Tab-separated table of C-alpha atoms in Angstrom:
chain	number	residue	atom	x	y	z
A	1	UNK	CA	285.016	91.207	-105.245
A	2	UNK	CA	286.194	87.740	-104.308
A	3	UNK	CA	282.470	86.464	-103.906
A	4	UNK	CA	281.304	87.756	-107.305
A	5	UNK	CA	284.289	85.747	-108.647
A	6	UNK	CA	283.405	82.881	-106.573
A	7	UNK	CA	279.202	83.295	-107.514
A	8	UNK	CA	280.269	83.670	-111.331
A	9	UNK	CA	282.686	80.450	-111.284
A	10	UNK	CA	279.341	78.077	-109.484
A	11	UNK	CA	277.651	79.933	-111.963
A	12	UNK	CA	279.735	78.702	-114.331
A	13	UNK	CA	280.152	75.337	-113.110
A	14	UNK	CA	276.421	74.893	-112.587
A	15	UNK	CA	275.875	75.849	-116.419
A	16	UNK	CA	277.861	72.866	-117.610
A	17	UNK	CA	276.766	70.194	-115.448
A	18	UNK	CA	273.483	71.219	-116.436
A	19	UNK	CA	274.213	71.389	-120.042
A	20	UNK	CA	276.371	68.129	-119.400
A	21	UNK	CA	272.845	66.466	-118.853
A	22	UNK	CA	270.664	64.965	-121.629
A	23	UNK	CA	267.278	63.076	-121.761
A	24	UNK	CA	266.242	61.300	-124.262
A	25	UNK	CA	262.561	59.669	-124.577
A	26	UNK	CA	261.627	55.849	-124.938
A	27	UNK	CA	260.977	56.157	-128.874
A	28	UNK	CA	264.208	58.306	-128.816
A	29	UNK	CA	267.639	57.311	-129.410
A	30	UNK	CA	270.979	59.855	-129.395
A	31	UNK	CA	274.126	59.162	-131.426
A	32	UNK	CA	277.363	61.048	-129.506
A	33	UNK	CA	280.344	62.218	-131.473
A	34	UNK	CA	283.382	63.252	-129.411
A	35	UNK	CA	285.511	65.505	-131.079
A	36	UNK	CA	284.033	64.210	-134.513
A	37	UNK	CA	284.459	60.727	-133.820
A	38	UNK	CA	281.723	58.161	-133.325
A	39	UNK	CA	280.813	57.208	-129.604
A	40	UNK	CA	278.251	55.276	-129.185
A	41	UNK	CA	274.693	55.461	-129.081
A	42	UNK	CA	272.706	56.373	-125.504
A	43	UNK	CA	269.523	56.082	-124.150
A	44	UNK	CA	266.427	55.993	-123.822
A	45	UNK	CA	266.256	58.121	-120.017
A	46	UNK	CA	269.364	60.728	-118.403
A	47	UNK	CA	273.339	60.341	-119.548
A	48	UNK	CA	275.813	62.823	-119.655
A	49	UNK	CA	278.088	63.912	-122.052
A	50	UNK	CA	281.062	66.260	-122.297
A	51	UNK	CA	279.941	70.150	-123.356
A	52	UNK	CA	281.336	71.425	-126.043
A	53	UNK	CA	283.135	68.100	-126.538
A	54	UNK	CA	280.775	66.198	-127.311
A	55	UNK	CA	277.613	66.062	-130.049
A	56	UNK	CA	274.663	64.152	-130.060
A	57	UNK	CA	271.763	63.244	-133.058
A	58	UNK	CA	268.457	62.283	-131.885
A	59	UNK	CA	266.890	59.776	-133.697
A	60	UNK	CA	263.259	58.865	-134.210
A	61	UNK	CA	262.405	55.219	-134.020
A	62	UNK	CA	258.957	55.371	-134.259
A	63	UNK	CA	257.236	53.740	-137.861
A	64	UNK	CA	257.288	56.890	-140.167
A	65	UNK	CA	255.159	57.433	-143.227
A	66	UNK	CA	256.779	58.238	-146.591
A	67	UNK	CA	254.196	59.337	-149.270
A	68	UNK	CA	255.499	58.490	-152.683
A	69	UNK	CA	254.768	61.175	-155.150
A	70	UNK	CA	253.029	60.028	-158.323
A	71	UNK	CA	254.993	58.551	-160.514
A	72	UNK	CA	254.332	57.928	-164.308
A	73	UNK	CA	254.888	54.066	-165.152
A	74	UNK	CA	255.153	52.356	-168.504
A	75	UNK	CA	254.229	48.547	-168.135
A	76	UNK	CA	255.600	45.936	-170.058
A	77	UNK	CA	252.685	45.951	-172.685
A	78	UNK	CA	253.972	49.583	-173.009
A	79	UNK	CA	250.478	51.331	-171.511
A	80	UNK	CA	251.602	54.692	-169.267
A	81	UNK	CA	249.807	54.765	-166.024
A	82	UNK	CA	250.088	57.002	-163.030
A	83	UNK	CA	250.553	55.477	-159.857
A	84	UNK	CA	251.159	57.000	-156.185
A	85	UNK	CA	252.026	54.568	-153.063
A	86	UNK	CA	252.575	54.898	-149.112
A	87	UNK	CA	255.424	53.630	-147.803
A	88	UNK	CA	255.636	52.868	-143.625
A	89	UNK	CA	259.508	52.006	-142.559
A	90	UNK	CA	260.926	52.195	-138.584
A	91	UNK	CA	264.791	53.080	-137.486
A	92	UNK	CA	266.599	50.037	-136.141
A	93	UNK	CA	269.902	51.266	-135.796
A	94	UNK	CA	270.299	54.536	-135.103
A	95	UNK	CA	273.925	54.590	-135.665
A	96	UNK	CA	273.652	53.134	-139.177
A	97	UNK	CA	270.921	55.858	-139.997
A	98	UNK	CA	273.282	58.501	-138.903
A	99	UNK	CA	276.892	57.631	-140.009
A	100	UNK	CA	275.561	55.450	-143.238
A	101	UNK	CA	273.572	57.853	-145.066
A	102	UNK	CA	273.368	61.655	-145.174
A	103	UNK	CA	269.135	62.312	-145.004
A	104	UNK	CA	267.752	58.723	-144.930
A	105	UNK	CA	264.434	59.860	-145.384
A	106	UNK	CA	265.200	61.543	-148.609
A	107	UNK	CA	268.099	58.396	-149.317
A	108	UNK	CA	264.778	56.284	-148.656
A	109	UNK	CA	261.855	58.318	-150.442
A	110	UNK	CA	263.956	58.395	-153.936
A	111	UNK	CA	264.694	54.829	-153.286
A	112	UNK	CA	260.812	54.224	-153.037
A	113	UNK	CA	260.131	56.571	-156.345
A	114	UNK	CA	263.207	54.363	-158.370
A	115	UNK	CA	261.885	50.723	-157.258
A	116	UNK	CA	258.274	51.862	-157.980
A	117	UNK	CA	258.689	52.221	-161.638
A	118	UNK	CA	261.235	49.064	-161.822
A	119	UNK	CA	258.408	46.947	-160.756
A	120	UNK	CA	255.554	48.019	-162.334
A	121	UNK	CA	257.386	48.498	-165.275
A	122	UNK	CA	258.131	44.758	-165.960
A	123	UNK	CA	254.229	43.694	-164.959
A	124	UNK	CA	251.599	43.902	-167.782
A	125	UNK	CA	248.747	46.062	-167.043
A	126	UNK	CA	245.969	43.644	-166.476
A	127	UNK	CA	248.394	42.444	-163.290
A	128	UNK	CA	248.867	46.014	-162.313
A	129	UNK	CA	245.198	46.211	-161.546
A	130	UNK	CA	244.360	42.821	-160.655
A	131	UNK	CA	247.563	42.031	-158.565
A	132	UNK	CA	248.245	44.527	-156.231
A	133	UNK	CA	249.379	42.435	-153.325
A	134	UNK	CA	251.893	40.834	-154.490
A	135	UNK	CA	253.497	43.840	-156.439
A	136	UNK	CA	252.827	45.256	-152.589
A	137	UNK	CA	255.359	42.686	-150.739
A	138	UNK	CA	257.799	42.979	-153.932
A	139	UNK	CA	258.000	46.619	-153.300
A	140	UNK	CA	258.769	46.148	-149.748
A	141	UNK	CA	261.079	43.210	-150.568
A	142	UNK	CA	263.259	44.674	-152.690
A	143	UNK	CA	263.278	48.408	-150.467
A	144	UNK	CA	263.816	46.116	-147.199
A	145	UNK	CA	267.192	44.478	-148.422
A	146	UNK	CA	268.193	47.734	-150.010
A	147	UNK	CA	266.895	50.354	-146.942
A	148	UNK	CA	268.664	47.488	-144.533
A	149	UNK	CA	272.669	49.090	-144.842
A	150	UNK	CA	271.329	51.778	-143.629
A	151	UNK	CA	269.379	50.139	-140.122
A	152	UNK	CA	266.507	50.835	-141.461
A	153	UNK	CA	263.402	47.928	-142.036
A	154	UNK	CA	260.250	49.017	-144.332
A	155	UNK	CA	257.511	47.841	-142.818
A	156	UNK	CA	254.903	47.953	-145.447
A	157	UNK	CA	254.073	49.567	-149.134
A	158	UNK	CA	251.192	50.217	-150.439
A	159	UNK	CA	250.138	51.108	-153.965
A	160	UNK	CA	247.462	53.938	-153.086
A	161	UNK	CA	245.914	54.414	-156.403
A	162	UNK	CA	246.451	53.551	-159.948
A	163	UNK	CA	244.928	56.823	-162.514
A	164	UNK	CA	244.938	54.793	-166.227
A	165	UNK	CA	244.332	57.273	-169.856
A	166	UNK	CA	241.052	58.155	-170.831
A	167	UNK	CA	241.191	56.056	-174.000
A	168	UNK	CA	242.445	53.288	-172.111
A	169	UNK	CA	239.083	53.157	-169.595
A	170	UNK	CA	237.167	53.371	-172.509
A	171	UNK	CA	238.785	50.122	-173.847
A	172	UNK	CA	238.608	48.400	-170.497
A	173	UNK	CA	234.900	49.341	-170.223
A	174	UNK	CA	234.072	47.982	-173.748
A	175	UNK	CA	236.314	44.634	-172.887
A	176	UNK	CA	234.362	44.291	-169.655
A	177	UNK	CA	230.858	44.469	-171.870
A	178	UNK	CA	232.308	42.444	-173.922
A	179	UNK	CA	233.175	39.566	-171.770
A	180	UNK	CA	229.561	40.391	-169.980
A	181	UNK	CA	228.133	39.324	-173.222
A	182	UNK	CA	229.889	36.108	-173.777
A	183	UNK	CA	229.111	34.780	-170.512
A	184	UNK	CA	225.572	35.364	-171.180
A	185	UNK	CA	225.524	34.376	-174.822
A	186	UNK	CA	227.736	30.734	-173.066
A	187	UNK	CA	224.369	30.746	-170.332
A	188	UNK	CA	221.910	30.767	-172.748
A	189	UNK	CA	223.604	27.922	-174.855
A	190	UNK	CA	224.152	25.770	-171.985
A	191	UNK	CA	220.275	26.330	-171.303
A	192	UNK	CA	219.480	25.609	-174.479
A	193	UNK	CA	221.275	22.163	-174.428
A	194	UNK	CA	220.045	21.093	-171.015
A	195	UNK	CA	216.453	21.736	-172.487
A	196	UNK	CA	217.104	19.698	-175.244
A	197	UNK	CA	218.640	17.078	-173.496
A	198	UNK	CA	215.731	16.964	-171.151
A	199	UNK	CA	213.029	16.575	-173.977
A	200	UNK	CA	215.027	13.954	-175.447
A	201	UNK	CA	214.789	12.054	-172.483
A	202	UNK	CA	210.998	13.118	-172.106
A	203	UNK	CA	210.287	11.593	-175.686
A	204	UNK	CA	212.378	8.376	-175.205
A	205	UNK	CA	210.139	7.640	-171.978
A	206	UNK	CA	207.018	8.349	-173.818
A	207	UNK	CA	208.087	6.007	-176.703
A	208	UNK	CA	208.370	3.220	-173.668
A	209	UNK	CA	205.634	3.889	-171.715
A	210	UNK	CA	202.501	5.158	-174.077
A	211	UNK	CA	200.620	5.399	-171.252
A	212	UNK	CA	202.629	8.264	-170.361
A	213	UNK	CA	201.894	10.308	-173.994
A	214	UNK	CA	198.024	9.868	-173.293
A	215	UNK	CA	198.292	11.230	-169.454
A	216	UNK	CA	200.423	14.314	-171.445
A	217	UNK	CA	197.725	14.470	-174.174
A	218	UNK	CA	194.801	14.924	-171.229
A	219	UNK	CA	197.305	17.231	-168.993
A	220	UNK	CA	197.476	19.519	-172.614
A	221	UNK	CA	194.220	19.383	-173.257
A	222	UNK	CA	192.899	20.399	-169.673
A	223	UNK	CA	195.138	23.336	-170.379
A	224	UNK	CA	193.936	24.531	-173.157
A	225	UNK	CA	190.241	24.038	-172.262
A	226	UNK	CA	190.198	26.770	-169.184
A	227	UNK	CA	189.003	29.109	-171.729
A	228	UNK	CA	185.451	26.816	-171.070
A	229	UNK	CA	184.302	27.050	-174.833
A	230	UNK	CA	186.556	24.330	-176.042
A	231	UNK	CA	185.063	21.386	-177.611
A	232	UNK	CA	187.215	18.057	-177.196
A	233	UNK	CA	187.794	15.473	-179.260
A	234	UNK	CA	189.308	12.143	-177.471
A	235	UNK	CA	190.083	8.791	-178.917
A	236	UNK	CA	188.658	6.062	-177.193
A	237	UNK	CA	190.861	3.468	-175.300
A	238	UNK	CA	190.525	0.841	-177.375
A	239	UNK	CA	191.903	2.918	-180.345
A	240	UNK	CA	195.237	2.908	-181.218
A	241	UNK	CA	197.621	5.311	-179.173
A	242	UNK	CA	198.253	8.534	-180.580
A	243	UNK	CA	201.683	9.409	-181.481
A	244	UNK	CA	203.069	13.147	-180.319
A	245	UNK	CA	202.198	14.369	-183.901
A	246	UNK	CA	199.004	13.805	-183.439
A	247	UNK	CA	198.496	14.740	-179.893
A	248	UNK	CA	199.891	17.838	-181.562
A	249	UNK	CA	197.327	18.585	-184.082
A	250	UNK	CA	194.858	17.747	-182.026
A	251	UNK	CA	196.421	20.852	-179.609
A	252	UNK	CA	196.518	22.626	-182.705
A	253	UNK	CA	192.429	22.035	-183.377
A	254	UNK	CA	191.746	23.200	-179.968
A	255	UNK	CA	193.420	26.031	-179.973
A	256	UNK	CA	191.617	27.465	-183.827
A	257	UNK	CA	188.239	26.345	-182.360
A	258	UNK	CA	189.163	28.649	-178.953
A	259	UNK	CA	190.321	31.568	-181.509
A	260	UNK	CA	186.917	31.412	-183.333
């Protein structure tokens, strides 16, 4: 009877050192209460604690993903958008998680969802779509400082996707043709000037060197006669030189004659 007694009490005894024993792994970090009151923090590895005594919390320190559910902005130039976002944040104090906030992923996903919509809310639209980045490190800014009471650090946010109205792609679309057609319409005039810049240079060199006009009358002239039934007219050299008019009647001529 004595050495059941004796069995059950190593039993016993062997029960609570083993229960006495904790491990914790390298990305792993546990918070101890005795008897309700804050401890300390232990590990990573083995440490012991006090059954029944004592508590622990494991904590997580590993970079977590949040996904932020889509959220239905107004931006300052009062267009309603719907916007969704990723948020990527770490545990650097355990203890702080624990004792400072009751669910700090919750605490930190509503958090997210509030600062969201106070950002995008005071950008116009146009900067919504065209800015991203920089709404990106405002977000994780402003949720850093507020997120840090709590030990924990946001390591990045990311707008995912921004879903505009129907009516307001159509608009976009038609703004984007729009502006398409201006920068053509602004090509076409700047061509338009550098041509007639150029041949204003071309006739102010002609009027200095004449020679020039009658090499441009024989280049036209050479051009219109590869249809090889063109009878040509030339002044001789000792006439006087032709002026552009009437190197351009005499194109003219050619040209009726080749049509007959």
């Amino acid at each position: 009877m004595v050495d059941i007694w004796i069995l059950a009490g190593l039993l016993a005894i062997g029960l609570i050192l083993v229960s006495s024993l904790k491990i914790t792994r390298q990305y792993e970090r546990a918070v101890v209460f005795r008897f309700g009151k804050l401890l300390g923090e232990r590990g990573p590895g083995l440490f012991v604690i006090i059954p029944i005594v004592d508590r622990i919390v494991k904590v997580d320190l590993r970079v977590r993903e949040l996904d932020v559910p889509r959220q239905t902005v107004i931006s300052s130039d009062n267009v309603s958008v719907e916007v969704d976002a990723v948020i990527y944040f770490r545990v650097m104090d355990s203890t702080k998680a624990i004792v400072e906030v009751e669910d700090y992923e919750s605490a930190t996903a509503l958090l997210a969802q509030t600062t969201l919509r106070d950002v995008l809310g005071q950008n116009e639209l146009d900067t919504i779509l065209s800015n991203r980045d920089e709404l990106n490190r405002e977000v994780k800014m402003i949720l850093d400082e507020m997120t840090d009471p709590w030990g924990i650090r946001v390591v990045t946010a990311t707008l995912r996707d921004v879903a505009l109205p129907e009516n307001m792609l159509r608009a976009i679309a038609r703004q984007a043709e729009a502006e398409r057609e201006k920068r053509a319409r602004i090509i076409l005039a700047e061509g338009e000037y550098q041509a007639s810049q150029r041949m204003s240079d071309a006739a102010t060199f002609y009027e200095e060197k004449p020679s020039a006009l009658k090499l441009r009358e024989y280049q036209t002239l050479t051009e219109i006669a590869k249809e090889k039934n063109l009878i040509v007219v030339s002044t001789g050299s000792d006439a006087p030189r032709p002026t552009a008019g009437e190197i351009s009647a005499t194109a003219g001529l050619a040209k009726a004659v080749v049509e007959r």
